[in-house]
Coordinates of C-alpha atoms in Angstrom, one line a residue:
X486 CA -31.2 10.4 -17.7
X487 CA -32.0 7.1 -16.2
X488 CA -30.0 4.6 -15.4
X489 CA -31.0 0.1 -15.2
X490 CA -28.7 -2.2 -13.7
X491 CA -29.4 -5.8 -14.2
X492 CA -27.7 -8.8 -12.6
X493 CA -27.3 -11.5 -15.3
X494 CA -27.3 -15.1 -14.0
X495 CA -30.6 -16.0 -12.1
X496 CA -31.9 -12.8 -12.7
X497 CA -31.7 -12.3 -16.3
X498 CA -31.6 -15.7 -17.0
X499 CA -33.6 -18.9 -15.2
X500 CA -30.0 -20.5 -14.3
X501 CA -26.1 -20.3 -13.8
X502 CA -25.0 -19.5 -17.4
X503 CA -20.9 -19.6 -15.9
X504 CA -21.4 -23.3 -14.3
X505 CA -23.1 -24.5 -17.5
X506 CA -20.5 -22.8 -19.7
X507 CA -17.1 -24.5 -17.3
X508 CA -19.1 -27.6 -17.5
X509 CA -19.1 -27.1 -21.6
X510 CA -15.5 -26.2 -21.7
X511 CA -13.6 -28.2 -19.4
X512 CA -12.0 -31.2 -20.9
X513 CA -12.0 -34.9 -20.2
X514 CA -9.4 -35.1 -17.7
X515 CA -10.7 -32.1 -15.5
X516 CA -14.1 -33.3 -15.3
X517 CA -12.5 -36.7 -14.3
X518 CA -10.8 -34.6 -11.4
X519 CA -13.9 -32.2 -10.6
X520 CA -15.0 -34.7 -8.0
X521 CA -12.0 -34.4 -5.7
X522 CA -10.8 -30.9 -6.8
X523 CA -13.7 -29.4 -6.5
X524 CA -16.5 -31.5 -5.2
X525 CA -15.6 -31.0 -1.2
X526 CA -15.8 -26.8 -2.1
X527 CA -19.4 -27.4 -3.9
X528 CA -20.7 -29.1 -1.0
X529 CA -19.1 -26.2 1.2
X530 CA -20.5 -23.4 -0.6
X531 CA -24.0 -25.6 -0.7
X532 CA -24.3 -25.7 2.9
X533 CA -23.4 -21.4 2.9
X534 CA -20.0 -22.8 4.4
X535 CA -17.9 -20.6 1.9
X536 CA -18.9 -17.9 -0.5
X537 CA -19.7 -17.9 -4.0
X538 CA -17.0 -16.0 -4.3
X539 CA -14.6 -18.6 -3.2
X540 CA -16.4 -21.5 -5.4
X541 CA -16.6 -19.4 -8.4
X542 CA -12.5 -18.6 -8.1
X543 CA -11.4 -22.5 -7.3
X544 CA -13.5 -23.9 -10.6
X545 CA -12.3 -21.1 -12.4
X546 CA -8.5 -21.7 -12.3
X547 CA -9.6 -25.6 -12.2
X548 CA -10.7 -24.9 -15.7
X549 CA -8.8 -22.2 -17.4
X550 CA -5.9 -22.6 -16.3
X551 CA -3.2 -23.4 -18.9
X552 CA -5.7 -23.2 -21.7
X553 CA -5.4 -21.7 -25.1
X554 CA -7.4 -18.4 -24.9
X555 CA -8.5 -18.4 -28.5
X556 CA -9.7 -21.6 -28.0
X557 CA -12.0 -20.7 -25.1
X558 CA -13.1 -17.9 -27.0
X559 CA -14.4 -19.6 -29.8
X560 CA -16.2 -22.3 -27.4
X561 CA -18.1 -18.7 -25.5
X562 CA -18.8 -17.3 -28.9
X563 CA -20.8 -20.3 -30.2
X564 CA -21.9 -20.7 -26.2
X565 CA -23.3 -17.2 -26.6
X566 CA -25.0 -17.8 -30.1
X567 CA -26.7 -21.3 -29.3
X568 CA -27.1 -21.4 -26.0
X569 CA -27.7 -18.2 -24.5
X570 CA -30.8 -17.3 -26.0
X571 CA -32.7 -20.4 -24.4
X572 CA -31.2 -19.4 -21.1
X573 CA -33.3 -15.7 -20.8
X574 CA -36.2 -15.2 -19.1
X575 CA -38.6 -13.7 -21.6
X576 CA -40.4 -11.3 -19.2
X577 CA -37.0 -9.6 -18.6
X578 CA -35.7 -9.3 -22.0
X579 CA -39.3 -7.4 -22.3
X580 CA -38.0 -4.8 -19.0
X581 CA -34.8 -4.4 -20.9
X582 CA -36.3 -4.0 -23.9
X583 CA -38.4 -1.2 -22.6
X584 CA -35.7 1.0 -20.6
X585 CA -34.0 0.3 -23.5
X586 CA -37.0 2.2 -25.6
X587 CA -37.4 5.0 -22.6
X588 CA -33.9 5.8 -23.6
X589 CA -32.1 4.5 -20.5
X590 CA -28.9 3.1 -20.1
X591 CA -28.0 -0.1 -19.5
X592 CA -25.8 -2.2 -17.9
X593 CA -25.8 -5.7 -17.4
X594 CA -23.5 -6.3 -14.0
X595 CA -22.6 -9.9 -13.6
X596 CA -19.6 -12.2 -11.8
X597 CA -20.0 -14.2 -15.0
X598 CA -17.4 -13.6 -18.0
X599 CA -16.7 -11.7 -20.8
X600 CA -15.9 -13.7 -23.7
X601 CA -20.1 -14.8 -23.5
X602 CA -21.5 -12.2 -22.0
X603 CA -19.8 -9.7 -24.2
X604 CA -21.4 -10.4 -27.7
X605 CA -24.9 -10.8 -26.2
X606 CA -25.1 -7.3 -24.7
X607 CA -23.9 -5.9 -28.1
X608 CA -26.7 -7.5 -29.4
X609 CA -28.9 -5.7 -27.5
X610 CA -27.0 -2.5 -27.4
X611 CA -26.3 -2.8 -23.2
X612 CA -22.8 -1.8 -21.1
X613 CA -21.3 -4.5 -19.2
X614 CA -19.2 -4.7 -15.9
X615 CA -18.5 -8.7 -15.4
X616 CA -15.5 -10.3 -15.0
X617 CA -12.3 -10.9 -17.3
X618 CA -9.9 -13.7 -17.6
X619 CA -6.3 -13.1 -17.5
X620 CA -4.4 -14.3 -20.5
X621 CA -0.5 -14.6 -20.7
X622 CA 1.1 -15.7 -23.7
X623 CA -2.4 -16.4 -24.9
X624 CA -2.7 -18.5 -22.4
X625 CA -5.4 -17.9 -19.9
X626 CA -4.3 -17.9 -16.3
X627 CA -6.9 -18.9 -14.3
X628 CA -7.4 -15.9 -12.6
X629 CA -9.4 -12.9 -13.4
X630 CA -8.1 -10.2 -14.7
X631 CA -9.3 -7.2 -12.1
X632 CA -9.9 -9.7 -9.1
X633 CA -13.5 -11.2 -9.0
X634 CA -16.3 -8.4 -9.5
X635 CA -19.2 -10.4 -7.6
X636 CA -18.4 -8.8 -4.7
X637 CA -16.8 -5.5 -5.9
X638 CA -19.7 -4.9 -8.3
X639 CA -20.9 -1.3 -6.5
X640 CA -17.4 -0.4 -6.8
X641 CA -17.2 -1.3 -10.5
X642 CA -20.4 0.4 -11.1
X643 CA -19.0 3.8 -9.5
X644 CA -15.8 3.2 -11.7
X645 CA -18.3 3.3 -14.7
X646 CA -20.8 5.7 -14.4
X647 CA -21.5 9.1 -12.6
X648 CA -24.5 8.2 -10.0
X649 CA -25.0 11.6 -9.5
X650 CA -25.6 12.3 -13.8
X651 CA -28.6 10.1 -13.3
X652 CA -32.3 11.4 -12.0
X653 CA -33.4 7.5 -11.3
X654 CA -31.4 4.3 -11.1
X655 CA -33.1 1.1 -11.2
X656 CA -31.4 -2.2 -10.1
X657 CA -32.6 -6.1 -10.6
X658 CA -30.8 -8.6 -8.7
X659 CA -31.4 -12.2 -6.9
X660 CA -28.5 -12.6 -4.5
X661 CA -26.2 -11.5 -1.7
X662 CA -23.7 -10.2 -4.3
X663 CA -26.7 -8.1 -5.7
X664 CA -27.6 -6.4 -2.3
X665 CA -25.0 -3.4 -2.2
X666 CA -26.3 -2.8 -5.8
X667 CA -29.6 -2.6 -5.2
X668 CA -29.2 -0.3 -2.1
X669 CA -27.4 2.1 -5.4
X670 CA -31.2 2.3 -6.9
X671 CA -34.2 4.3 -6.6
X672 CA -36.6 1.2 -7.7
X673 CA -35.0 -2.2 -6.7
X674 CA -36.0 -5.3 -8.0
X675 CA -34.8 -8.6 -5.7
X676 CA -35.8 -12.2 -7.4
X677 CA -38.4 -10.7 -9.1
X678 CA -40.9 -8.7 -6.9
X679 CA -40.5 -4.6 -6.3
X680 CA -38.5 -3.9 -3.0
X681 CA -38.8 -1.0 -1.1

């Protein structure tokens, strides 16, 4: 039994599918208010000044907040459908593809969300660990469900699977977040290229 880990935005994909999807969703008046709401943390987390991890949680409640879940989650289905598939870098569909066809599992660990994410891994038959909204009175929150997974994603991984069932892991990432789950693996993969 082997076991392939894949980061999904940067590394699966060639860009930030969340940013692009918040940018799709959010409505008039909140892009109107994106500038001063959440202009001063982009420029803070562009100069490594705060964390993606702070960024990704102040544009998240910026956006969700309030909103109808259903709603949302017909706007990340049709994201998924349309979008998506333009978004993947052919070369790593193919490494999928293949641990897929060596009979490995997969999991596709990401800080990204669900209600996307969800029906393109069914697609392609892989586990996911990402993050999850929280929805009150469908009514999404804001927040995510189980805190933010970005930098919990080891921890998530070990809630998932038995390491120790597995004779080989393999891990791809591209960024900080991704470093504790590459150290996980017996073959890491960082932006790309093979690290030892």
């Amino acid at each position: 039994m082997e076991l392939a880990l894949f980061d999904f935005d940067h590394t699966i994909t060639v860009c930030d599918t969340y940013s692009r999807f918040l940018r799709r969703v959010a409505t008039p008046e909140q892009r109107a208010q994106a500038w001063w709401r959440v202009g001063p943390w982009l420029l803070a987390y562009r100069l490594k000044l705060i964390s993606a991890t702070c960024i990704r949680r102040r544009v998240t409640a910026q956006v969700f907040s309030g909103r109808h879940a259903g709603e949302i989650a017909q706007m990340a289905s049709d994201y998924a459908r349309d979008h998506l598939p333009g978004m993947v870098r052919a070369e790593m569909l193919e490494q999928i593809q293949w641990h897929r066809a060596q009979g490995h599992t997969v999991a596709v660990v990401s800080a990204s969300i669900d209600l996307y994410l969800q029906s393109w891994c069914d697609q392609l038959g892989l586990q996911l660990i990402c993050n999850r909204l929280e929805v009150q009175d469908n009514r999404l929150t804001g927040r995510y469900a189980d805190g933010d997974c970005g930098p919990r994603k080891v921890a998530h991984i070990r809630r998932r699977f038995d390491l120790g069932a597995f004779q080989r892991i393999h891990a791809y990432g591209d960024s900080r977040e991704d470093r504790p789950m590459l150290a996980l693996a017996h073959e890491r993969w960082y932006r790309g290229r093979p690290v030892s």
